[in-house]
Coordinates of C-alpha atoms in Angstrom, one line a residue:
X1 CA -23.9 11.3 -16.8
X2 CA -23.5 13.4 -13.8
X3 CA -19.5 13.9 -13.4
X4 CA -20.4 14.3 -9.4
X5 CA -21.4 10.8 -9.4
X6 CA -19.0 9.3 -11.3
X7 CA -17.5 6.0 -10.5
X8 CA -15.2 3.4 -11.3
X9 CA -14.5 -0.2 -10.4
X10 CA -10.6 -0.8 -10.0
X11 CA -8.2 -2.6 -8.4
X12 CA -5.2 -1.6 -5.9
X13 CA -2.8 -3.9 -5.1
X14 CA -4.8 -6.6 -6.0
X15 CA -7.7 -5.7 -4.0
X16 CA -10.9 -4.6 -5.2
X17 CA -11.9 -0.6 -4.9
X18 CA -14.6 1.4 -6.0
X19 CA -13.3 4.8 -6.5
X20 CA -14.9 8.3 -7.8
X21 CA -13.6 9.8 -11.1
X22 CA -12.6 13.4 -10.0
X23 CA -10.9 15.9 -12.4
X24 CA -11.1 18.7 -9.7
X25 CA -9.0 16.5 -7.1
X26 CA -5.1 16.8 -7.8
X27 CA -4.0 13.6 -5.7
X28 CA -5.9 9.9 -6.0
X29 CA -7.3 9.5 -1.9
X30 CA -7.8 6.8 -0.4
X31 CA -9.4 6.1 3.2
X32 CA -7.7 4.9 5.9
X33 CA -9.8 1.4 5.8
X34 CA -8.9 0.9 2.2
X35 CA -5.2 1.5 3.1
X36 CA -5.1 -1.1 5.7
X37 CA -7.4 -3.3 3.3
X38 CA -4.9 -3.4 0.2
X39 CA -1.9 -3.0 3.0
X40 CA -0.8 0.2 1.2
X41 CA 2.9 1.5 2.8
X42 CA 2.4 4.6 4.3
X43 CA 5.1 7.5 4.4
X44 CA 6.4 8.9 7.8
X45 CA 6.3 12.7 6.2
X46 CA 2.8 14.3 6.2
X47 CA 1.3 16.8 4.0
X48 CA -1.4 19.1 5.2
X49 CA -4.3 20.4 2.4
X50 CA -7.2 22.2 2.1
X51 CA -10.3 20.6 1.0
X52 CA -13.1 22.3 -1.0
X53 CA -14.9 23.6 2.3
X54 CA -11.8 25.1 3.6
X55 CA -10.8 22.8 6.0
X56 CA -7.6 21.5 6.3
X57 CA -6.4 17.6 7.0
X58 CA -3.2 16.4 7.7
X59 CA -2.6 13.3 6.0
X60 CA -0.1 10.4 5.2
X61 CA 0.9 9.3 1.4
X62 CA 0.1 5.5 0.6
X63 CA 3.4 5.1 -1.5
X64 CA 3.6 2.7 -4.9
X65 CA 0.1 1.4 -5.2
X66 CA -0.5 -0.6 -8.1
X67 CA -3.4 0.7 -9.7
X68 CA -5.3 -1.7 -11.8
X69 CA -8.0 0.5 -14.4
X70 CA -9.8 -2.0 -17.4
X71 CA -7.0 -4.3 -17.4
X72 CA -4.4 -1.5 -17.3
X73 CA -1.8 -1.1 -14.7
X74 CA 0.4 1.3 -13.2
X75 CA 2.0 2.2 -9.9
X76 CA 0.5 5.4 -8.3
X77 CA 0.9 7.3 -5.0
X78 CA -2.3 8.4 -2.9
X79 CA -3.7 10.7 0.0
X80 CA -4.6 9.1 3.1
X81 CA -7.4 10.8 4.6
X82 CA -10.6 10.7 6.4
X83 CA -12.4 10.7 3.2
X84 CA -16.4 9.2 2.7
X85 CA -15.1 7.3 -0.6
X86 CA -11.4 6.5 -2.6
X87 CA -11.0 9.2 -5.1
X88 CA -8.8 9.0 -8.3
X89 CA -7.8 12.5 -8.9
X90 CA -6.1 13.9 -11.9
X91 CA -2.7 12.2 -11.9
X92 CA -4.5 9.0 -12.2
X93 CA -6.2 10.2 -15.0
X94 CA -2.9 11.7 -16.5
X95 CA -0.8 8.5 -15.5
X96 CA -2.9 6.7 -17.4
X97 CA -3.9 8.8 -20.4
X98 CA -7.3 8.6 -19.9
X99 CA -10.1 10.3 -21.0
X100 CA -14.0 10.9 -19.0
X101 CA -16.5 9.5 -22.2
X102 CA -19.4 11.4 -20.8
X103 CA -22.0 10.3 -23.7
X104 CA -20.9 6.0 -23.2
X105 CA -20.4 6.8 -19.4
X106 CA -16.7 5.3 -20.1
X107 CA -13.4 6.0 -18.5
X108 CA -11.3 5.3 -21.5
X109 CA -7.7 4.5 -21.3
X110 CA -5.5 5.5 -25.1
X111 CA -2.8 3.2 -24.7
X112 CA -4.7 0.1 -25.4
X113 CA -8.3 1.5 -25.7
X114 CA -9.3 -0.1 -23.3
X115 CA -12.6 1.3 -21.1
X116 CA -14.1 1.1 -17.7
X117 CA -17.7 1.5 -17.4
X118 CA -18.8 4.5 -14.7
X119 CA -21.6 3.7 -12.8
X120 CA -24.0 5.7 -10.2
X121 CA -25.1 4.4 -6.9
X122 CA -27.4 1.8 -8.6
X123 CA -25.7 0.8 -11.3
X124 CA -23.0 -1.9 -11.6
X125 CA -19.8 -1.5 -13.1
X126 CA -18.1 -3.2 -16.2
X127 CA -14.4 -3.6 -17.4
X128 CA -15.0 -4.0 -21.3
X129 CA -12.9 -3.6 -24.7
X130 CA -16.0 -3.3 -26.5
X131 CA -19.8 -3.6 -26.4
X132 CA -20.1 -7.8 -27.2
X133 CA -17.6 -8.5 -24.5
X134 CA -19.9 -6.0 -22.0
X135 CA -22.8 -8.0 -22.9
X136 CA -21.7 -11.6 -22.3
X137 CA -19.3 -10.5 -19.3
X138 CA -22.5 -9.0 -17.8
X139 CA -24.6 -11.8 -18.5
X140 CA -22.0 -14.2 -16.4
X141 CA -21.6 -12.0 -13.6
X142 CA -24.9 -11.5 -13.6
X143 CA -25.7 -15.2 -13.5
X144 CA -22.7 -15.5 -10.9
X145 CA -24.8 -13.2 -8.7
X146 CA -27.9 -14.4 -8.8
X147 CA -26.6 -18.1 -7.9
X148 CA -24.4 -16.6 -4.7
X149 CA -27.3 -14.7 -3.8
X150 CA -30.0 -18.1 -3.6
X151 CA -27.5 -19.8 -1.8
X152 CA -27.0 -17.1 0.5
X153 CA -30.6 -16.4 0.6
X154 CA -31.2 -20.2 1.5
X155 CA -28.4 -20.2 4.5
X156 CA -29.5 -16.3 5.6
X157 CA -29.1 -17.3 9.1
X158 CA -25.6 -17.8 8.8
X159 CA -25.2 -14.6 7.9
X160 CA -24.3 -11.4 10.0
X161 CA -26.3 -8.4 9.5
X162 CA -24.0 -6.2 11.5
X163 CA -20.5 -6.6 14.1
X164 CA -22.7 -7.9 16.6
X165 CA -24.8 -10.5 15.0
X166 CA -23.0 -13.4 16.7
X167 CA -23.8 -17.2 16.4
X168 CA -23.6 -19.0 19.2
X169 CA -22.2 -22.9 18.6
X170 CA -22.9 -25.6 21.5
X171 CA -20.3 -27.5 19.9
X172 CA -17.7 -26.5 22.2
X173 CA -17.1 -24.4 25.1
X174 CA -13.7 -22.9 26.7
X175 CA -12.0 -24.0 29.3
X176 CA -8.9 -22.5 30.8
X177 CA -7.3 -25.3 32.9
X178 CA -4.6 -23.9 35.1
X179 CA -2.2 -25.1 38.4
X180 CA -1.1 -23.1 41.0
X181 CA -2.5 -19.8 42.7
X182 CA -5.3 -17.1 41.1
X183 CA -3.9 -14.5 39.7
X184 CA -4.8 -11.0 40.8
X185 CA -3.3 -7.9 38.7
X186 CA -4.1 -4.0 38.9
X187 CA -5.3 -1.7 36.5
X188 CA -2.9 -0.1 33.8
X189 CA -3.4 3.3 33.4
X190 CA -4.8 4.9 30.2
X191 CA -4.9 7.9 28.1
X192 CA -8.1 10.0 28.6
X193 CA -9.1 9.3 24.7
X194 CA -8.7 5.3 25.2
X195 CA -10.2 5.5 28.7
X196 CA -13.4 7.1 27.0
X197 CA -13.2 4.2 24.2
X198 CA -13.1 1.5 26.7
X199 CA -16.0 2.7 28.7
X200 CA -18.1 2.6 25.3
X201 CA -16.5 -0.4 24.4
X202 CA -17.7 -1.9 27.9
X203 CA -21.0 -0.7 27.4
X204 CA -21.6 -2.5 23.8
X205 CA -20.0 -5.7 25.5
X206 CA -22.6 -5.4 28.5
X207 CA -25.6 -4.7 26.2
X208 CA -24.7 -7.9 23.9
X209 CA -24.4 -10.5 26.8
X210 CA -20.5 -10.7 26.6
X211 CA -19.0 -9.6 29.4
X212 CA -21.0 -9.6 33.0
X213 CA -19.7 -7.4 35.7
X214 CA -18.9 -9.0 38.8
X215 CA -18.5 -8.1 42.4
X216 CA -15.2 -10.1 43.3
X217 CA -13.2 -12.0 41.5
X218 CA -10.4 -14.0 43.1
X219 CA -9.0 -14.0 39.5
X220 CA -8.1 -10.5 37.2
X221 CA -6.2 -9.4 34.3
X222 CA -5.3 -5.4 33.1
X223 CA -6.9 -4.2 29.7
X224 CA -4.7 -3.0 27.4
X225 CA -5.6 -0.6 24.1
X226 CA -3.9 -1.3 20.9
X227 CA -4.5 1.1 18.1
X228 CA -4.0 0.5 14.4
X229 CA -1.4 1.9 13.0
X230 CA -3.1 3.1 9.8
X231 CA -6.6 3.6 10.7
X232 CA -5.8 4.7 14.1
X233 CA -8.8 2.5 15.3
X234 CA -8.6 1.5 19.2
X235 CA -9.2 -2.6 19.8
X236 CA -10.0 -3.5 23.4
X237 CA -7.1 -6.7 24.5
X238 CA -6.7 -8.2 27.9
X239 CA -3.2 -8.6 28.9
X240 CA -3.5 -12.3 30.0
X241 CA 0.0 -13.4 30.1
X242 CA 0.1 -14.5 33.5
X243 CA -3.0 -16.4 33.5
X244 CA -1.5 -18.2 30.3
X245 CA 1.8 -18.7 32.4
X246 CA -0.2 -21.4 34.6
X247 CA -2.8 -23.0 31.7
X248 CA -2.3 -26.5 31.2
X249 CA -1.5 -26.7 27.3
X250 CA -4.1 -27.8 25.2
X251 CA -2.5 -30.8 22.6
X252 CA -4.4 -30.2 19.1
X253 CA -2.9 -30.0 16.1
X254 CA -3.1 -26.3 14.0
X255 CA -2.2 -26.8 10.2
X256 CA 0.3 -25.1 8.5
X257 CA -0.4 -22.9 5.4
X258 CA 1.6 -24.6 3.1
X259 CA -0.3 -28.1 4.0
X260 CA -3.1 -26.3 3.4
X261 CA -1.7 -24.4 0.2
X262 CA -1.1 -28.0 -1.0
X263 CA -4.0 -29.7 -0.8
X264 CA -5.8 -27.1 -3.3
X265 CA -5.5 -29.2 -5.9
X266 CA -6.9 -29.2 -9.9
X267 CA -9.3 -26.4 -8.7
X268 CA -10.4 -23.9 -11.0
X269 CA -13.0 -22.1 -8.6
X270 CA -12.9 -20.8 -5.1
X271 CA -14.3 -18.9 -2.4
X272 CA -13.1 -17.8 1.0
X273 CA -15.4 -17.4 4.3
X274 CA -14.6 -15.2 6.7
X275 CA -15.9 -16.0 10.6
X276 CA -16.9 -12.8 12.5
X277 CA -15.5 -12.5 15.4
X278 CA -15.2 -15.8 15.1
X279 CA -13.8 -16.8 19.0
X280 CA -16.9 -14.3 20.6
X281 CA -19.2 -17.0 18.7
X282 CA -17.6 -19.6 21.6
X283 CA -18.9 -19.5 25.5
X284 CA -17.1 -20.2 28.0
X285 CA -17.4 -23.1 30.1
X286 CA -19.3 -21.1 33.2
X287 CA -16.5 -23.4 35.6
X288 CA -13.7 -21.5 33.8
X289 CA -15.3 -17.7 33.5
X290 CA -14.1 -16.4 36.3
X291 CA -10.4 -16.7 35.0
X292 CA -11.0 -14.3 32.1
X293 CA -12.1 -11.1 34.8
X294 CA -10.3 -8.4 33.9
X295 CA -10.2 -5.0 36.0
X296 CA -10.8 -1.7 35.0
X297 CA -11.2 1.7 36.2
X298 CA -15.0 1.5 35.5
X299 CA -15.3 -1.4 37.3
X300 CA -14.7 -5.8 36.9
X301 CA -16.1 -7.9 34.3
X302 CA -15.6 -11.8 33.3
X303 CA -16.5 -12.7 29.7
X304 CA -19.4 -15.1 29.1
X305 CA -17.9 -15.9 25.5
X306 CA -14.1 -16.5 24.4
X307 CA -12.5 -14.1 24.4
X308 CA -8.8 -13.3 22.3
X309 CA -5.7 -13.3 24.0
X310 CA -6.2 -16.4 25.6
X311 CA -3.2 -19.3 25.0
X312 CA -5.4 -22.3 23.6
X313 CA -7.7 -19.7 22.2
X314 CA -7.0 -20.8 18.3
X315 CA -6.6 -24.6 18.9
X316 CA -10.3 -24.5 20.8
X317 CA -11.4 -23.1 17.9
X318 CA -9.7 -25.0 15.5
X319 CA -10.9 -27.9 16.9
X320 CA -14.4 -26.6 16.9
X321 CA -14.0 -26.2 12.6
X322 CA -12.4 -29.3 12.3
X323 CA -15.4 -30.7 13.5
X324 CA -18.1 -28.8 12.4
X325 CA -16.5 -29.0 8.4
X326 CA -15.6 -32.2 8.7
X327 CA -17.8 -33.9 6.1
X328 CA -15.9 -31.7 3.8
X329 CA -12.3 -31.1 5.0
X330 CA -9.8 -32.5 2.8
X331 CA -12.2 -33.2 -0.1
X332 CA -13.6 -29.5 -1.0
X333 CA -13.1 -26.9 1.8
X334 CA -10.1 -26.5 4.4
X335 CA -9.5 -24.3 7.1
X336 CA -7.4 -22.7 9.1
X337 CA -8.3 -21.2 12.7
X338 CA -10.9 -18.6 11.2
X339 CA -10.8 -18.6 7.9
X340 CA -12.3 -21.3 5.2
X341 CA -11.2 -21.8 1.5
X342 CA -13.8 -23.7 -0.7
X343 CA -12.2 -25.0 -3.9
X344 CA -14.0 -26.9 -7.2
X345 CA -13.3 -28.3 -10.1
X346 CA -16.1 -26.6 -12.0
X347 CA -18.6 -24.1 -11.5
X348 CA -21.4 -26.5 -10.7
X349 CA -19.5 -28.3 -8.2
X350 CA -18.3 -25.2 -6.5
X351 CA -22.2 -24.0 -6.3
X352 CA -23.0 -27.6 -4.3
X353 CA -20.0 -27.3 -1.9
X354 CA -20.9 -23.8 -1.5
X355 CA -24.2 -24.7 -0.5
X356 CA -22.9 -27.4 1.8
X357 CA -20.1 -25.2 3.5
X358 CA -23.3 -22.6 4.3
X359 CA -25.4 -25.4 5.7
X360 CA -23.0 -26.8 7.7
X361 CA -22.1 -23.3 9.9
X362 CA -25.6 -22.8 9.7
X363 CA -26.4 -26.0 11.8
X364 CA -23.4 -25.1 14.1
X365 CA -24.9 -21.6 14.4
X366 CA -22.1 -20.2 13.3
X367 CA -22.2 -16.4 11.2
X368 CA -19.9 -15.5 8.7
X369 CA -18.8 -11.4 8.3
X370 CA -20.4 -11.4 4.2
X371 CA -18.3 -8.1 3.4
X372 CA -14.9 -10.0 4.3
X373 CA -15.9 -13.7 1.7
X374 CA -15.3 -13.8 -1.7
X375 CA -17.6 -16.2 -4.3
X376 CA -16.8 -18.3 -6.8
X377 CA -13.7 -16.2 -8.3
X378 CA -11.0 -17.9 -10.5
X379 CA -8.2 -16.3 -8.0
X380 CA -8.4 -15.5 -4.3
X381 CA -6.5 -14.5 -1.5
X382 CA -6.1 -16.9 1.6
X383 CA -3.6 -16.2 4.3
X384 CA -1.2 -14.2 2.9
X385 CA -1.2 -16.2 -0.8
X386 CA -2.3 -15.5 -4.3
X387 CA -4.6 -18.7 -5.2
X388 CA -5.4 -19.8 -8.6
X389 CA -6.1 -22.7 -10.7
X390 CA -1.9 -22.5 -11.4
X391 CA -1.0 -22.3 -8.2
X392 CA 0.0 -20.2 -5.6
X393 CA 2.2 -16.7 -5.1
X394 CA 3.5 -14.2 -2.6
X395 CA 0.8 -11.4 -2.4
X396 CA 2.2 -8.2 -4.5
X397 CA 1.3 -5.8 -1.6
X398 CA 3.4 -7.6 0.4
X399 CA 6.2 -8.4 -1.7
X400 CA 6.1 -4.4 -2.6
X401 CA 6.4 -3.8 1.3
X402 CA 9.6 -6.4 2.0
X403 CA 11.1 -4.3 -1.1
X404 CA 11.0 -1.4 0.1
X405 CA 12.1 -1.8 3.4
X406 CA 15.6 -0.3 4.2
X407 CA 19.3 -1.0 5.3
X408 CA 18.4 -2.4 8.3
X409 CA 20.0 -0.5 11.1
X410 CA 20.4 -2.5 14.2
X411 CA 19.2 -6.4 15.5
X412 CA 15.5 -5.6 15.8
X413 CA 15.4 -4.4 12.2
X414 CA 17.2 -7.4 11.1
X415 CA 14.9 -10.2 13.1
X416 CA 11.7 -8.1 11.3
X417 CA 13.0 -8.6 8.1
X418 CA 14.1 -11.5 8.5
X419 CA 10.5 -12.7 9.7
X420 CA 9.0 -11.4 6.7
X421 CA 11.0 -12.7 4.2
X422 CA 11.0 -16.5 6.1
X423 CA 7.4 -16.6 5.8
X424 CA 7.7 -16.5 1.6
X425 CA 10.5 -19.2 2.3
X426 CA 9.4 -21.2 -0.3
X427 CA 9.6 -19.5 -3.2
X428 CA 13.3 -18.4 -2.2
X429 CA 15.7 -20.1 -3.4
X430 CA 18.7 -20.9 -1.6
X431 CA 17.2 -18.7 1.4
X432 CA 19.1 -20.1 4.1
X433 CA 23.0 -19.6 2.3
X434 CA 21.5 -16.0 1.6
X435 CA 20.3 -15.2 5.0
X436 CA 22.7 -17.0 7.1
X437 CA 25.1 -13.5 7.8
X438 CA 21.5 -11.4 8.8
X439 CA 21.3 -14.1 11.4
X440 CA 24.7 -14.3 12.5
X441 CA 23.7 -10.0 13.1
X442 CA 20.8 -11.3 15.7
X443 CA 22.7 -13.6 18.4
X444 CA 23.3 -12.2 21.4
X445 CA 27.0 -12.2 21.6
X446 CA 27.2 -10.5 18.1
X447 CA 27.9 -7.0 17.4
X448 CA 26.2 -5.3 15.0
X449 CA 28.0 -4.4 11.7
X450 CA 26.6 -3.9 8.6
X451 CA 28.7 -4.4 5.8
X452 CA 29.5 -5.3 2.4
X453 CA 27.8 -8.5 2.3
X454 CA 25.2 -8.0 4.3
X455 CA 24.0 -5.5 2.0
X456 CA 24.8 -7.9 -1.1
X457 CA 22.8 -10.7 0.5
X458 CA 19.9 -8.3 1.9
X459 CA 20.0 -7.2 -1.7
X460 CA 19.8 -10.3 -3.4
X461 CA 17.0 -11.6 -1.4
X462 CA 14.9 -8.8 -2.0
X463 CA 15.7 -9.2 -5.7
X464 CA 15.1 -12.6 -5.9
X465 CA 11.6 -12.2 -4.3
X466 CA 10.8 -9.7 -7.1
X467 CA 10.6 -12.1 -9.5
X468 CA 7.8 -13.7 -10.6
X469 CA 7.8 -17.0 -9.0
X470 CA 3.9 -19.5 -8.8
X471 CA 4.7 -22.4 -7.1
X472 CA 2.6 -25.6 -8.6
X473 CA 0.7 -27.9 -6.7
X474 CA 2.0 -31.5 -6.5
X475 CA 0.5 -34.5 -8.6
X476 CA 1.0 -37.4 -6.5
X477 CA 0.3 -39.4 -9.7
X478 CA 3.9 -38.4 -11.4
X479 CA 7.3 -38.9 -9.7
X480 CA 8.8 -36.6 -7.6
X481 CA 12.8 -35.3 -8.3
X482 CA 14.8 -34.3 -5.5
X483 CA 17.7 -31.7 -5.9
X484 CA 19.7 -31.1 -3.2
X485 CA 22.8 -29.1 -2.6
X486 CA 25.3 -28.2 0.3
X487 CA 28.6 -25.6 1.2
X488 CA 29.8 -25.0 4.3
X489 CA 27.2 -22.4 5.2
X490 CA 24.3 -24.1 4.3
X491 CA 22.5 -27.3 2.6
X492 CA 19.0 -27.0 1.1
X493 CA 16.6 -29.0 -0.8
X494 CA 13.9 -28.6 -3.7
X495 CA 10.9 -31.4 -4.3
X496 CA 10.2 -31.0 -8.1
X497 CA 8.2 -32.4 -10.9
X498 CA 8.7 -32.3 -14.2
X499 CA 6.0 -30.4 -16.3
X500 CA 4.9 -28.9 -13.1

């Protein structure tokens, strides 16, 4: 086995990561993508090091990454850096007392000698405890494979081969029904670095059909550049917030998770699909293009497909799914905006509604982005929720992140917490008692003072969020129990079952 090549298949935070085994690296490193992939909390204090070719790269630290090795885990810090590939480095190896098996091609872990099979380029990796559980866990996965891959293979067109392989649905198109006068805005200025991205980025849209330039437009918009925090990667946006001020509403109906969360019911098997770029697969209605021109430096362009920042963007869309998935909404598949879940009984099943959910975004030439879907696994993630034949759960990452946030320090602090924590409502008990004095820290005539049980309350929910909570699905066939409660700061409600 060549130690240069050597490679493991773990998990951080949950999320899958292939990461090289390498004694002569002090620090596990991760790259910027997988830190905004596994939403890894970066540090504010950066450390500068110098890499084996003398160069030196300033970096962040992902903090408190729970490392998952062969069934093993433990909570790690890493490098964030401009790296080709994730790295476990020596304290990895030394926080988990293990051991390179250069003969077996194992990473083997003392505590509970456990192993996790290296593999090259070619090769696939295996979690094992010993060589008859490799074989038949191979022998599934393998099977697994070779079923996603026919049906895949048999629905290849809905498929994108790169970012730009874009369906084109004649399902819908976009309109952007508005009263009053056009709206005419100036350019905002840019930085010289995002000026030079948005003249490539105007390019690529010009050589894929998306944008047109025009000559006069009695409409325009300003392009604004958002960069990522982690990554630093640059996304072109159109500030249309005055052309949304006049558009007419549009009245459709957009789900909400926990509807969604509760329909998934008595499934052992699911899948999520992911839609690339899923809006630039719309066009616009050519009546209605001229309100998306947007002015630049380099000149005006109107889009020929949607494009994001638009108001009835996500119900257009949403309507466009509901539609096109309709022969299997509600009984196998559901979806919200973008993103599908697919959800079986058993593993036959779950190969036939596969097939069917392909087939059907086929026929509405839609593609799906392959590298962002997950097949027929026991336990997914789907919109910000752990999702497994039990039930549902807050996603650790983000749980991790809400726990380590600080004191808050002024109103702003307070409303972001606040939003965070609302969102995993549910599974927080008597939320509203707890949160009520955070609130009372946000209105406008309040000034802000921090004190004793603030801090207690802050605390508490943070604690109680820590704990291990998987919320059930209903059975509508068994009876429901309300428990209910009330002070004079609050009232709140649970819907229960018994055995549930």
């Amino acid at each position: 086995m060549n130690l240069q090549n050597f490679r493991v298949e773990t998990r951080m935070n949950g999320e899958p990561v292939t990461s090289l085994v390498d004694t002569g690296a002090t620090s596990a490193i991760i790259t910027p993508e997988t830190a905004e992939r596994v939403g890894a909390r970066i540090s504010q204090d950066n450390v500068t090091v110098e890499t084996m070719n003398g160069n030196t790269s300033t970096l962040g630290t992902a903090e408190g990454i729970k490392l998952n090795i062969g069934g093993e885990t433990k909570t790690i810090d890493a490098l964030v850096m401009d790296s080709k590939e994730d790295v476990l480095g020596r304290n990895c190896l030394k926080k988990f007392d293990a051991k390179i098996d250069t003969k077996n091609s194992t990473l083997v872990i003392e505590e509970k000698r456990t192993a996790s099979q290296a593999f090259t380029d070619e090769e696939r990796v295996e979690i094992r405890k010993d060589k008859t559980e490799i074989h038949k866990k191979k022998k599934r996965e393998e099977a697994k494979c070779a079923e996603v891959e026919k049906l895949l293979k048999e629905n290849s067109k809905a498929l994108a081969q790169h970012d730009f392989d874009l369906g084109k649905t004649k399902l819908v198109e976009c309109e952007i029904n508005t009263t009053g006068a056009p709206i005419r805005s100036l350019p905002f200025g840019l930085t010289k670095d995002k000026e030079d991205f948005l003249k490539t980025q105007i390019e690529q849209l010009l050589e894929k059909n998306l944008i047109e330039k025009v000559q006069f437009s009695n409409w325009s918009s300003p392009v604004v550049i958002i960069e990522k925090q982690i990554t630093k990667k640059m996304r072109l946006c159109v500030d249309y917030r005055r052309v949304n001020e006049q558009t007419t509403d549009e009245v459709y109906p957009i789900p909400t998770v926990n509807d969604l969360l509760n329909e998934v019911r008595e499934a052992k098997y699911f899948s999520t699909i992911d839609i690339i770029k899923g809006y630039w697969q719309v066009p616009m209605s050519q009546a209605h293009k001229e309100k998306t021109t947007f002015v630049t430096k380099f000149g005006t362009y109107k889009w020929n497909v949607m494009p994001f920042g638009l108001k009835n963007a996500p119900m257009t869309f949403q309507r466009l799914m509901d539609g096109v998935l309709s022969p299997a909404r509600h009984r196998f598949a559901l979806v919200y905006i973008d993103d599908i879940i697919v959800y079986s009984k058993t593993k036959q099943e779950h190969k036939e509604h596969l097939g069917v959910i392909l087939k059907l975004l086929k026929d509405a030439n839609l593609k799906i982005n392959r590298e962002k879907c997950t097949f027929m696994r026991s336990e997914v993630t789907f919109l910000g929720h752990n999702v497994t034949e039990k039930g549902v759960s807050p996603l650790v990452d983000k749980v991790e992140a809400i726990w380590k946030m600080p004191a808050p320090k002024n109103a702003k602090q307070v409303r972001a917490f606040n939003g965070l924590v609302n969102y995993y409502r549910d599974y927080l008990p008597s939320l509203s008692t707890l949160s009520l004095p955070l609130y009372d820290l946000t209105k406008k005539s309040a000034r802000f003072q921090w004190d004793e049980k603030c801090q207690k309350n802050f605390d508490e929910i943070k604690k109680r969020l820590k704990e291990d909570i998987v919320l059930a699905r209903p059975d509508y066939i068994k009876p429901f129990v309300v428990h209910t409660d009330a002070s004079d700061e609050g009232m709140g409600a649970i819907l229960s079952q018994i055995d549930r």
